Amino acid sequence: MDIHNSAILFVDIINDFDFDGGENLLQHTNDILPGLKKLRQFGKDNNMPIIYVNDHYDLWQADFRKIIEHCQYSGNEHIIQALKPDESDYFLIKPQHSAFFETPLHTLLNDLGKTHLIMAGIAGDICILFTAKDAYMHKYSMHIPENCMASEEKEGTEYALYLMRSVMNASIEPI
């Protein structure tokens, strides 16, 4: 991996976990929090662009501060505070599962000259999987660390990682 051609994508890290299965996803997100923090620090240490792509929660005019304000509560505050974007990071909102679908992500990555994505976040078997599929179709190489992705059920994460490794040629080595 050439870090000069790489960007880190955090997908749906700012999350309210307020849906069926949200408690399971929160528990599994707690399990991967050390890996997510390590990945974020790796990006900062290597001056890599860190791009957050997040659900909008019907806050279409929001910036990351409004999304955080909407999502944060006592059960997830430790996750959001550990991983929230800072002023040097990029923040995009998305209307659907994929970080590429109807967002400027592809244009941003082209403008930054990035061809390799290190992808992390939740839910692995939905939004990460859809994003990886679109990244593959756009010819990005990918590293999706298995210790930086969580789903509501562990089997969903395992199956998504299998597909991303075997079909999309992504590395899934832990960070």
GROMACS .gro file of N, CA and C in nm:
model
  525
    1MET      N    1   0.084  -0.118   0.000
    1MET     CA    2   0.000   0.000   0.000
    1MET      C    3   0.088   0.124   0.000
    2ASP      N    4   0.066   0.211  -0.094
    2ASP     CA    5   0.134   0.340  -0.101
    2ASP      C    6   0.046   0.443  -0.030
    3ILE      N    7   0.090   0.490   0.086
    3ILE     CA    8   0.005   0.581   0.162
    3ILE      C    9  -0.018   0.714   0.090
    4HIS      N   10   0.070   0.747  -0.004
    4HIS     CA   11   0.052   0.873  -0.079
    4HIS      C   12  -0.066   0.867  -0.173
    5ASN      N   13  -0.108   0.747  -0.212
    5ASN     CA   14  -0.225   0.730  -0.299
    5ASN      C   15  -0.349   0.691  -0.221
    6SER      N   16  -0.342   0.695  -0.088
    6SER     CA   17  -0.450   0.641  -0.005
    6SER      C   18  -0.529   0.750   0.067
    7ALA      N   19  -0.656   0.718   0.088
    7ALA     CA   20  -0.745   0.799   0.171
    7ALA      C   21  -0.818   0.703   0.265
    8ILE      N   22  -0.852   0.752   0.382
    8ILE     CA   23  -0.930   0.674   0.477
    8ILE      C   24  -1.076   0.718   0.468
    9LEU      N   25  -1.165   0.620   0.455
    9LEU     CA   26  -1.309   0.646   0.456
    9LEU      C   27  -1.368   0.591   0.584
   10PHE      N   28  -1.433   0.676   0.660
   10PHE     CA   29  -1.511   0.633   0.776
   10PHE      C   30  -1.658   0.645   0.737
   11VAL      N   31  -1.726   0.533   0.730
   11VAL     CA   32  -1.865   0.529   0.685
   11VAL      C   33  -1.957   0.511   0.806
   12ASP      N   34  -2.048   0.605   0.822
   12ASP     CA   35  -2.153   0.602   0.926
   12ASP      C   36  -2.099   0.586   1.068
   13ILE      N   37  -1.982   0.639   1.094
   13ILE     CA   38  -1.924   0.635   1.228
   13ILE      C   39  -2.006   0.719   1.325
   14ILE      N   40  -2.060   0.830   1.278
   14ILE     CA   41  -2.146   0.913   1.361
   14ILE      C   42  -2.286   0.853   1.347
   15ASN      N   43  -2.330   0.782   1.450
   15ASN     CA   44  -2.449   0.699   1.438
   15ASN      C   45  -2.531   0.707   1.566
   16ASP      N   46  -2.664   0.715   1.551
   16ASP     CA   47  -2.749   0.722   1.671
   16ASP      C   48  -2.790   0.583   1.722
   17PHE      N   49  -2.768   0.480   1.643
   17PHE     CA   50  -2.800   0.342   1.681
   17PHE      C   51  -2.947   0.327   1.723
   18ASP      N   52  -3.032   0.415   1.671
   18ASP     CA   53  -3.174   0.417   1.709
   18ASP      C   54  -3.258   0.348   1.602
   19PHE      N   55  -3.246   0.216   1.595
   19PHE     CA   56  -3.319   0.136   1.497
   19PHE      C   57  -3.317  -0.009   1.544
   20ASP      N   58  -3.403  -0.091   1.485
   20ASP     CA   59  -3.401  -0.234   1.518
   20ASP      C   60  -3.262  -0.289   1.490
   21GLY      N   61  -3.204  -0.353   1.586
   21GLY     CA   62  -3.069  -0.406   1.571
   21GLY      C   63  -2.961  -0.308   1.615
   22GLY      N   64  -3.000  -0.186   1.650
   22GLY     CA   65  -2.904  -0.084   1.688
   22GLY      C   66  -2.823  -0.119   1.813
   23GLU      N   67  -2.886  -0.186   1.908
   23GLU     CA   68  -2.814  -0.226   2.030
   23GLU      C   69  -2.701  -0.324   1.997
   24ASN      N   70  -2.731  -0.421   1.909
   24ASN     CA   71  -2.626  -0.515   1.866
   24ASN      C   72  -2.514  -0.442   1.794
   25LEU      N   73  -2.552  -0.351   1.704
   25LEU     CA   74  -2.450  -0.278   1.628
   25LEU      C   75  -2.365  -0.193   1.721
   26LEU      N   76  -2.425  -0.129   1.820
   26LEU     CA   77  -2.349  -0.050   1.917
   26LEU      C   78  -2.250  -0.139   1.992
   27GLN      N   79  -2.295  -0.256   2.035
   27GLN     CA   80  -2.205  -0.348   2.105
   27GLN      C   81  -2.088  -0.389   2.017
   28HIS      N   82  -2.115  -0.421   1.891
   28HIS     CA   83  -2.008  -0.463   1.800
   28HIS      C   84  -1.919  -0.346   1.762
   29THR      N   85  -1.975  -0.225   1.758
   29THR     CA   86  -1.893  -0.106   1.732
   29THR      C   87  -1.797  -0.083   1.849
   30ASN      N   88  -1.843  -0.105   1.971
   30ASN     CA   89  -1.753  -0.096   2.086
   30ASN      C   90  -1.636  -0.193   2.073
   31ASP      N   91  -1.662  -0.311   2.017
   31ASP     CA   92  -1.557  -0.411   1.999
   31ASP      C   93  -1.448  -0.364   1.902
   32ILE      N   94  -1.486  -0.286   1.801
   32ILE     CA   95  -1.388  -0.242   1.700
   32ILE      C   96  -1.333  -0.103   1.728
   33LEU      N   97  -1.379  -0.039   1.834
   33LEU     CA   98  -1.334   0.098   1.864
   33LEU      C   99  -1.182   0.109   1.873
   34PRO      N  100  -1.110   0.017   1.937
   34PRO     CA  101  -0.963   0.030   1.938
   34PRO      C  102  -0.902   0.032   1.798
   35GLY      N  103  -0.951  -0.052   1.708
   35GLY     CA  104  -0.901  -0.053   1.571
   35GLY      C  105  -0.934   0.075   1.497
   36LEU      N  106  -1.054   0.128   1.517
   36LEU     CA  107  -1.093   0.253   1.453
   36LEU      C  108  -1.006   0.369   1.500
   37LYS      N  109  -0.979   0.374   1.630
   37LYS     CA  110  -0.893   0.480   1.684
   37LYS      C  111  -0.751   0.467   1.629
   38LYS      N  112  -0.703   0.344   1.620
   38LYS     CA  113  -0.568   0.320   1.565
   38LYS      C  114  -0.562   0.364   1.419
   39LEU      N  115  -0.665   0.332   1.341
   39LEU     CA  116  -0.669   0.371   1.201
   39LEU      C  117  -0.672   0.523   1.187
   40ARG      N  118  -0.754   0.590   1.265
   40ARG     CA  119  -0.760   0.737   1.259
   40ARG      C  120  -0.623   0.797   1.292
   41GLN      N  121  -0.558   0.746   1.396
   41GLN     CA  122  -0.426   0.798   1.432
   41GLN      C  123  -0.323   0.771   1.323
   42PHE      N  124  -0.330   0.652   1.261
   42PHE     CA  125  -0.242   0.620   1.148
   42PHE      C  126  -0.260   0.722   1.036
   43GLY      N  127  -0.385   0.756   1.005
   43GLY     CA  128  -0.411   0.856   0.902
   43GLY      C  129  -0.354   0.992   0.938
   44LYS      N  130  -0.374   1.034   1.062
   44LYS     CA  131  -0.321   1.164   1.107
   44LYS      C  132  -0.169   1.165   1.103
   45ASP      N  133  -0.107   1.057   1.152
   45ASP     CA  134   0.039   1.049   1.155
   45ASP      C  135   0.100   1.053   1.016
   46ASN      N  136   0.026   1.007   0.916
   46ASN     CA  137   0.078   1.000   0.779
   46ASN      C  138   0.016   1.104   0.686
   47ASN      N  139  -0.049   1.204   0.742
   47ASN     CA  140  -0.109   1.313   0.665
   47ASN      C  141  -0.200   1.263   0.553
   48MET      N  142  -0.275   1.159   0.583
   48MET     CA  143  -0.369   1.104   0.485
   48MET      C  144  -0.502   1.176   0.498
   49PRO      N  145  -0.570   1.199   0.386
   49PRO     CA  146  -0.705   1.256   0.398
   49PRO      C  147  -0.798   1.156   0.467
   50ILE      N  148  -0.875   1.206   0.562
   50ILE     CA  149  -0.975   1.126   0.631
   50ILE      C  150  -1.110   1.182   0.591
   51ILE      N  151  -1.191   1.095   0.530
   51ILE     CA  152  -1.320   1.136   0.475
   51ILE      C  153  -1.430   1.061   0.548
   52TYR      N  154  -1.516   1.136   0.612
   52TYR     CA  155  -1.634   1.080   0.677
   52TYR      C  156  -1.750   1.091   0.580
   53VAL      N  157  -1.818   0.979   0.559
   53VAL     CA  158  -1.940   0.981   0.477
   53VAL      C  159  -2.048   0.920   0.565
   54ASN      N  160  -2.153   0.998   0.586
   54ASN     CA  161  -2.248   0.965   0.692
   54ASN      C  162  -2.391   0.976   0.646
   55ASP      N  163  -2.477   0.894   0.706
   55ASP     CA  164  -2.621   0.913   0.687
   55ASP      C  165  -2.657   1.053   0.731
   56HIS      N  166  -2.765   1.104   0.675
   56HIS     CA  167  -2.803   1.244   0.697
   56HIS      C  168  -2.907   1.264   0.806
   57TYR      N  169  -2.978   1.161   0.844
   57TYR     CA  170  -3.081   1.169   0.950
   57TYR      C  171  -3.183   1.279   0.922
   58ASP      N  172  -3.216   1.298   0.794
   58ASP     CA  173  -3.310   1.402   0.750
   58ASP      C  174  -3.262   1.542   0.784
   59LEU      N  175  -3.134   1.559   0.804
   59LEU     CA  176  -3.074   1.690   0.829
   59LEU      C  177  -2.993   1.731   0.707
   60TRP      N  178  -3.059   1.754   0.598
   60TRP     CA  179  -2.993   1.776   0.469
   60TRP      C  180  -2.902   1.898   0.466
   61GLN      N  181  -2.924   1.994   0.553
   61GLN     CA  182  -2.839   2.113   0.555
   61GLN      C  183  -2.732   2.105   0.663
   62ALA      N  184  -2.710   1.988   0.714
   62ALA     CA  185  -2.622   1.972   0.830
   62ALA      C  186  -2.475   1.967   0.793
   63ASP      N  187  -2.395   2.011   0.886
   63ASP     CA  188  -2.252   1.983   0.884
   63ASP      C  189  -2.227   1.876   0.991
   64PHE      N  190  -2.103   1.838   1.010
   64PHE     CA  191  -2.078   1.728   1.103
   64PHE      C  192  -2.118   1.762   1.245
   65ARG      N  193  -2.112   1.889   1.282
   65ARG     CA  194  -2.150   1.927   1.419
   65ARG      C  195  -2.298   1.900   1.445
   66LYS      N  196  -2.383   1.932   1.348
   66LYS     CA  197  -2.527   1.908   1.364
   66LYS      C  198  -2.559   1.759   1.366
   67ILE      N  199  -2.489   1.683   1.285
   67ILE     CA  200  -2.510   1.538   1.285
   67ILE      C  201  -2.467   1.480   1.421
   68ILE      N  202  -2.354   1.526   1.473
   68ILE     CA  203  -2.309   1.480   1.605
   68ILE      C  204  -2.411   1.517   1.711
   69GLU      N  205  -2.457   1.641   1.708
   69GLU     CA  206  -2.556   1.686   1.806
   69GLU      C  207  -2.682   1.600   1.802
   70HIS      N  208  -2.724   1.564   1.681
   70HIS     CA  209  -2.844   1.481   1.665
   70HIS      C  210  -2.821   1.339   1.718
   71CYS      N  211  -2.704   1.283   1.693
   71CYS     CA  212  -2.678   1.141   1.720
   71CYS      C  213  -2.628   1.110   1.860
   72GLN      N  214  -2.556   1.202   1.920
   72GLN     CA  215  -2.485   1.170   2.044
   72GLN      C  216  -2.578   1.159   2.165
   73TYR      N  217  -2.556   1.054   2.241
   73TYR     CA  218  -2.624   1.033   2.369
   73TYR      C  219  -2.528   0.956   2.459
   74SER      N  220  -2.567   0.931   2.581
   74SER     CA  221  -2.473   0.871   2.677
   74SER      C  222  -2.421   0.734   2.632
   75GLY      N  223  -2.499   0.657   2.557
   75GLY     CA  224  -2.457   0.524   2.516
   75GLY      C  225  -2.353   0.521   2.407
   76ASN      N  226  -2.345   0.627   2.326
   76ASN     CA  227  -2.249   0.628   2.215
   76ASN      C  228  -2.150   0.744   2.222
   77GLU      N  229  -2.161   0.825   2.325
   77GLU     CA  230  -2.077   0.945   2.335
   77GLU      C  231  -1.929   0.912   2.328
   78HIS      N  232  -1.887   0.804   2.392
   78HIS     CA  233  -1.746   0.766   2.392
   78HIS      C  234  -1.696   0.733   2.251
   79ILE      N  235  -1.782   0.678   2.167
   79ILE     CA  236  -1.745   0.647   2.029
   79ILE      C  237  -1.732   0.776   1.949
   80ILE      N  238  -1.835   0.858   1.957
   80ILE     CA  239  -1.835   0.982   1.879
   80ILE      C  240  -1.721   1.074   1.921
   81GLN      N  241  -1.699   1.089   2.050
   81GLN     CA  242  -1.592   1.178   2.096
   81GLN      C  243  -1.454   1.126   2.055
   82ALA      N  244  -1.436   0.995   2.050
   82ALA     CA  245  -1.307   0.938   2.011
   82ALA      C  246  -1.280   0.949   1.862
   83LEU      N  247  -1.387   0.954   1.781
   83LEU     CA  248  -1.369   0.944   1.636
   83LEU      C  249  -1.423   1.062   1.557
   84LYS      N  250  -1.477   1.163   1.622
   84LYS     CA  251  -1.541   1.272   1.549
   84LYS      C  252  -1.441   1.344   1.459
   85PRO      N  253  -1.491   1.395   1.347
   85PRO     CA  254  -1.403   1.468   1.255
   85PRO      C  255  -1.347   1.594   1.320
   86ASP      N  256  -1.232   1.635   1.271
   86ASP     CA  257  -1.181   1.766   1.309
   86ASP      C  258  -1.180   1.855   1.184
   87GLU      N  259  -1.133   1.975   1.198
   87GLU     CA  260  -1.141   2.074   1.090
   87GLU      C  261  -1.061   2.034   0.966
   88SER      N  262  -0.963   1.946   0.980
   88SER     CA  263  -0.883   1.906   0.864
   88SER      C  264  -0.945   1.788   0.788
   89ASP      N  265  -1.050   1.728   0.844
   89ASP     CA  266  -1.114   1.613   0.780
   89ASP      C  267  -1.223   1.659   0.684
   90TYR      N  268  -1.263   1.568   0.598
   90TYR     CA  269  -1.374   1.591   0.504
   90TYR      C  270  -1.498   1.524   0.561
   91PHE      N  271  -1.614   1.584   0.533
   91PHE     CA  272  -1.739   1.527   0.583
   91PHE      C  273  -1.846   1.541   0.475
   92LEU      N  274  -1.901   1.428   0.432
   92LEU     CA  275  -2.006   1.425   0.330
   92LEU      C  276  -2.127   1.353   0.388
   93ILE      N  277  -2.246   1.394   0.344
   93ILE     CA  278  -2.365   1.319   0.382
   93ILE      C  279  -2.412   1.240   0.261
   94LYS      N  280  -2.474   1.126   0.289
   94LYS     CA  281  -2.518   1.036   0.182
   94LYS      C  282  -2.666   1.005   0.198
   95PRO      N  283  -2.736   0.985   0.084
   95PRO     CA  284  -2.879   0.957   0.092
   95PRO      C  285  -2.913   0.808   0.101
   96GLN      N  286  -2.820   0.722   0.067
   96GLN     CA  287  -2.845   0.578   0.063
   96GLN      C  288  -2.728   0.504   0.125
   97HIS      N  289  -2.721   0.375   0.102
   97HIS     CA  290  -2.621   0.291   0.166
   97HIS      C  291  -2.478   0.320   0.122
   98SER      N  292  -2.455   0.339  -0.007
   98SER     CA  293  -2.319   0.358  -0.058
   98SER      C  294  -2.270   0.500  -0.036
   99ALA      N  295  -2.144   0.512   0.004
   99ALA     CA  296  -2.082   0.644   0.018
   99ALA      C  297  -2.062   0.712  -0.118
  100PHE      N  298  -2.071   0.637  -0.226
  100PHE     CA  299  -2.056   0.693  -0.360
  100PHE      C  300  -2.188   0.739  -0.420
  101PHE      N  301  -2.298   0.677  -0.382
  101PHE     CA  302  -2.427   0.703  -0.447
  101PHE      C  303  -2.473   0.847  -0.421
  102GLU      N  304  -2.479   0.924  -0.529
  102GLU     CA  305  -2.526   1.063  -0.528
  102GLU      C  306  -2.454   1.150  -0.425
  103THR      N  307  -2.323   1.126  -0.410
  103THR     CA  308  -2.237   1.212  -0.328
  103THR      C  309  -2.119   1.257  -0.415
  104PRO      N  310  -2.045   1.358  -0.372
  104PRO     CA  311  -1.926   1.401  -0.448
  104PRO      C  312  -1.800   1.321  -0.414
  105LEU      N  313  -1.814   1.204  -0.352
  105LEU     CA  314  -1.697   1.129  -0.307
  105LEU      C  315  -1.600   1.096  -0.421
  106HIS      N  316  -1.648   1.044  -0.530
  106HIS     CA  317  -1.560   1.006  -0.641
  106HIS      C  318  -1.485   1.129  -0.694
  107THR      N  319  -1.555   1.240  -0.707
  107THR     CA  320  -1.492   1.364  -0.753
  107THR      C  321  -1.386   1.410  -0.653
  108LEU      N  322  -1.417   1.405  -0.525
  108LEU     CA  323  -1.321   1.444  -0.421
  108LEU      C  324  -1.196   1.357  -0.427
  109LEU      N  325  -1.215   1.226  -0.436
  109LEU     CA  326  -1.100   1.135  -0.442
  109LEU      C  327  -1.015   1.162  -0.566
  110ASN      N  328  -1.078   1.187  -0.679
  110ASN     CA  329  -1.004   1.221  -0.800
  110ASN      C  330  -0.925   1.350  -0.780
  111ASP      N  331  -0.990   1.450  -0.721
  111ASP     CA  332  -0.925   1.579  -0.698
  111ASP      C  333  -0.805   1.563  -0.604
  112LEU      N  334  -0.817   1.475  -0.507
  112LEU     CA  335  -0.707   1.449  -0.413
  112LEU      C  336  -0.601   1.355  -0.471
  113GLY      N  337  -0.630   1.294  -0.586
  113GLY     CA  338  -0.537   1.202  -0.649
  113GLY      C  339  -0.525   1.069  -0.576
  114LYS      N  340  -0.633   1.024  -0.515
  114LYS     CA  341  -0.630   0.900  -0.437
  114LYS      C  342  -0.692   0.785  -0.515
  115THR      N  343  -0.621   0.673  -0.516
  115THR     CA  344  -0.666   0.554  -0.589
  115THR      C  345  -0.682   0.432  -0.499
  116HIS      N  346  -0.641   0.447  -0.373
  116HIS     CA  347  -0.649   0.336  -0.276
  116HIS      C  348  -0.729   0.384  -0.156
  117LEU      N  349  -0.827   0.303  -0.115
  117LEU     CA  350  -0.914   0.340  -0.004
  117LEU      C  351  -0.894   0.245   0.112
  118ILE      N  352  -0.879   0.301   0.230
  118ILE     CA  353  -0.881   0.224   0.354
  118ILE      C  354  -1.016   0.255   0.416
  119MET      N  355  -1.102   0.156   0.418
  119MET     CA  356  -1.242   0.176   0.452
  119MET      C  357  -1.274   0.114   0.588
  120ALA      N  358  -1.351   0.188   0.668
  120ALA     CA  359  -1.389   0.140   0.801
  120ALA      C  360  -1.526   0.195   0.837
  121GLY      N  361  -1.593   0.128   0.929
  121GLY     CA  362  -1.719   0.181   0.979
  121GLY      C  363  -1.825   0.077   0.999
  122ILE      N  364  -1.949   0.125   0.990
  122ILE     CA  365  -2.066   0.042   1.019
  122ILE      C  366  -2.178   0.076   0.920
  123ALA      N  367  -2.268  -0.003   0.895
  123ALA     CA  368  -2.273  -0.146   0.917
  123ALA      C  369  -2.200  -0.215   0.802
  124GLY      N  370  -2.116  -0.309   0.839
  124GLY     CA  371  -2.030  -0.375   0.742
  124GLY      C  372  -2.103  -0.449   0.633
  125ASP      N  373  -2.213  -0.514   0.668
  125ASP     CA  374  -2.285  -0.594   0.570
  125ASP      C  375  -2.387  -0.512   0.491
  126ILE      N  376  -2.392  -0.382   0.516
  126ILE     CA  377  -2.482  -0.295   0.439
  126ILE      C  378  -2.399  -0.182   0.378
  127CYS      N  379  -2.375  -0.077   0.452
  127CYS     CA  380  -2.314   0.043   0.396
  127CYS      C  381  -2.169   0.024   0.352
  128ILE      N  382  -2.091  -0.051   0.430
  128ILE     CA  383  -1.953  -0.077   0.388
  128ILE      C  384  -1.953  -0.165   0.264
  129LEU      N  385  -2.036  -0.267   0.262
  129LEU     CA  386  -2.043  -0.357   0.147
  129LEU      C  387  -2.086  -0.282   0.021
  130PHE      N  388  -2.189  -0.199   0.030
  130PHE     CA  389  -2.235  -0.123  -0.086
  130PHE      C  390  -2.127  -0.025  -0.132
  131THR      N  391  -2.059   0.039  -0.037
  131THR     CA  392  -1.952   0.133  -0.072
  131THR      C  393  -1.836   0.060  -0.138
  132ALA      N  394  -1.799  -0.056  -0.086
  132ALA     CA  395  -1.690  -0.134  -0.145
  132ALA      C  396  -1.725  -0.178  -0.287
  133LYS      N  397  -1.850  -0.217  -0.308
  133LYS     CA  398  -1.893  -0.257  -0.443
  133LYS      C  399  -1.876  -0.140  -0.539
  134ASP      N  400  -1.920  -0.022  -0.499
  134ASP     CA  401  -1.906   0.095  -0.587
  134ASP      C  402  -1.760   0.134  -0.605
  135ALA      N  403  -1.679   0.125  -0.500
  135ALA     CA  404  -1.537   0.155  -0.512
  135ALA      C  405  -1.471   0.059  -0.611
  136TYR      N  406  -1.507  -0.066  -0.603
  136TYR     CA  407  -1.455  -0.166  -0.696
  136TYR      C  408  -1.494  -0.132  -0.840
  137MET      N  409  -1.618  -0.092  -0.860
  137MET     CA  410  -1.665  -0.055  -0.994
  137MET      C  411  -1.592   0.069  -1.047
  138HIS      N  412  -1.548   0.157  -0.956
  138HIS     CA  413  -1.471   0.277  -0.994
  138HIS      C  414  -1.322   0.248  -1.002
  139LYS      N  415  -1.283   0.122  -0.982
  139LYS     CA  416  -1.145   0.076  -0.996
  139LYS      C  417  -1.050   0.122  -0.885
  140TYR      N  418  -1.104   0.148  -0.766
  140TYR     CA  419  -1.019   0.176  -0.651
  140TYR      C  420  -0.969   0.045  -0.593
  141SER      N  421  -0.845   0.042  -0.548
  141SER     CA  422  -0.800  -0.070  -0.467
  141SER      C  423  -0.842  -0.041  -0.323
  142MET      N  424  -0.858  -0.147  -0.245
  142MET     CA  425  -0.916  -0.129  -0.112
  142MET      C  426  -0.847  -0.214  -0.006
  143HIS      N  427  -0.842  -0.155   0.112
  143HIS     CA  428  -0.805  -0.227   0.234
  143HIS      C  429  -0.920  -0.201   0.331
  144ILE      N  430  -0.985  -0.307   0.373
  144ILE     CA  431  -1.098  -0.298   0.466
  144ILE      C  432  -1.059  -0.382   0.588
  145PRO      N  433  -0.991  -0.321   0.685
  145PRO     CA  434  -0.941  -0.399   0.799
  145PRO      C  435  -1.055  -0.468   0.874
  146GLU      N  436  -1.039  -0.596   0.894
  146GLU     CA  437  -1.145  -0.674   0.959
  146GLU      C  438  -1.173  -0.629   1.101
  147ASN      N  439  -1.078  -0.561   1.164
  147ASN     CA  440  -1.099  -0.512   1.300
  147ASN      C  441  -1.150  -0.368   1.303
  148CYS      N  442  -1.196  -0.319   1.187
  148CYS     CA  443  -1.248  -0.182   1.177
  148CYS      C  444  -1.385  -0.177   1.112
  149MET      N  445  -1.457  -0.288   1.116
  149MET     CA  446  -1.588  -0.296   1.053
  149MET      C  447  -1.680  -0.380   1.141
  150ALA      N  448  -1.802  -0.332   1.162
  150ALA     CA  449  -1.898  -0.407   1.243
  150ALA      C  450  -2.035  -0.405   1.178
  151SER      N  451  -2.111  -0.510   1.205
  151SER     CA  452  -2.249  -0.524   1.159
  151SER      C  453  -2.335  -0.560   1.279
  152GLU      N  454  -2.466  -0.564   1.258
  152GLU     CA  455  -2.556  -0.604   1.367
  152GLU      C  456  -2.526  -0.745   1.415
  153GLU      N  457  -2.494  -0.834   1.321
  153GLU     CA  458  -2.462  -0.973   1.352
  153GLU      C  459  -2.321  -1.004   1.302
  154LYS      N  460  -2.245  -1.079   1.379
  154LYS     CA  461  -2.108  -1.114   1.340
  154LYS      C  462  -2.105  -1.191   1.208
  155GLU      N  463  -2.208  -1.273   1.184
  155GLU     CA  464  -2.213  -1.349   1.058
  155GLU      C  465  -2.223  -1.255   0.938
  156GLY      N  466  -2.293  -1.144   0.953
  156GLY     CA  467  -2.303  -1.045   0.846
  156GLY      C  468  -2.168  -0.984   0.814
  157THR      N  469  -2.092  -0.953   0.918
  157THR     CA  470  -1.957  -0.899   0.898
  157THR      C  471  -1.870  -1.001   0.828
  158GLU      N  472  -1.873  -1.125   0.874
  158GLU     CA  473  -1.790  -1.230   0.815
  158GLU      C  474  -1.823  -1.251   0.667
  159TYR      N  475  -1.951  -1.253   0.634
  159TYR     CA  476  -1.990  -1.274   0.495
  159TYR      C  477  -1.950  -1.155   0.408
  160ALA      N  478  -1.971  -1.033   0.458
  160ALA     CA  479  -1.932  -0.914   0.382
  160ALA      C  480  -1.781  -0.913   0.358
  161LEU      N  481  -1.703  -0.945   0.460
  161LEU     CA  482  -1.558  -0.950   0.443
  161LEU      C  483  -1.518  -1.056   0.341
  162TYR      N  484  -1.584  -1.170   0.345
  162TYR     CA  485  -1.558  -1.275   0.246
  162TYR      C  486  -1.581  -1.223   0.104
  163LEU      N  487  -1.694  -1.156   0.082
  163LEU     CA  488  -1.724  -1.102  -0.051
  163LEU      C  489  -1.623  -0.996  -0.093
  164MET      N  490  -1.589  -0.907  -0.003
  164MET     CA  491  -1.496  -0.800  -0.038
  164MET      C  492  -1.357  -0.855  -0.069
  165ARG      N  493  -1.316  -0.957   0.003
  165ARG     CA  494  -1.185  -1.017  -0.023
  165ARG      C  495  -1.187  -1.100  -0.151
  166SER      N  496  -1.286  -1.186  -0.166
  166SER     CA  497  -1.285  -1.283  -0.276
  166SER      C  498  -1.335  -1.224  -0.408
  167VAL      N  499  -1.432  -1.136  -0.404
  167VAL     CA  500  -1.489  -1.082  -0.527
  167VAL      C  501  -1.427  -0.948  -0.565
  168MET      N  502  -1.401  -0.863  -0.466
  168MET     CA  503  -1.354  -0.727  -0.493
  168MET      C  504  -1.204  -0.711  -0.471
  169ASN      N  505  -1.136  -0.821  -0.438
  169ASN     CA  506  -0.991  -0.823  -0.422
  169ASN      C  507  -0.941  -0.726  -0.315
  170ALA      N  508  -1.021  -0.703  -0.212
  170ALA     CA  509  -0.981  -0.613  -0.104
  170ALA      C  510  -0.896  -0.687  -0.002
  171SER      N  511  -0.798  -0.618   0.052
  171SER     CA  512  -0.725  -0.669   0.167
  171SER      C  513  -0.814  -0.652   0.290
  172ILE      N  514  -0.815  -0.752   0.377
  172ILE     CA  515  -0.893  -0.740   0.501
  172ILE      C  516  -0.802  -0.756   0.624
  173GLU      N  517  -0.672  -0.742   0.604
  173GLU     CA  518  -0.577  -0.755   0.714
  173GLU      C  519  -0.609  -0.653   0.822
  174PRO      N  520  -0.601  -0.692   0.949
  174PRO     CA  521  -0.628  -0.597   1.057
  174PRO      C  522  -0.528  -0.482   1.056
  175ILE      N  523  -0.571  -0.372   1.112
  175ILE     CA  524  -0.483  -0.255   1.120
  175ILE      C  525  -0.405  -0.262   1.250
   0.00000   0.00000   0.00000
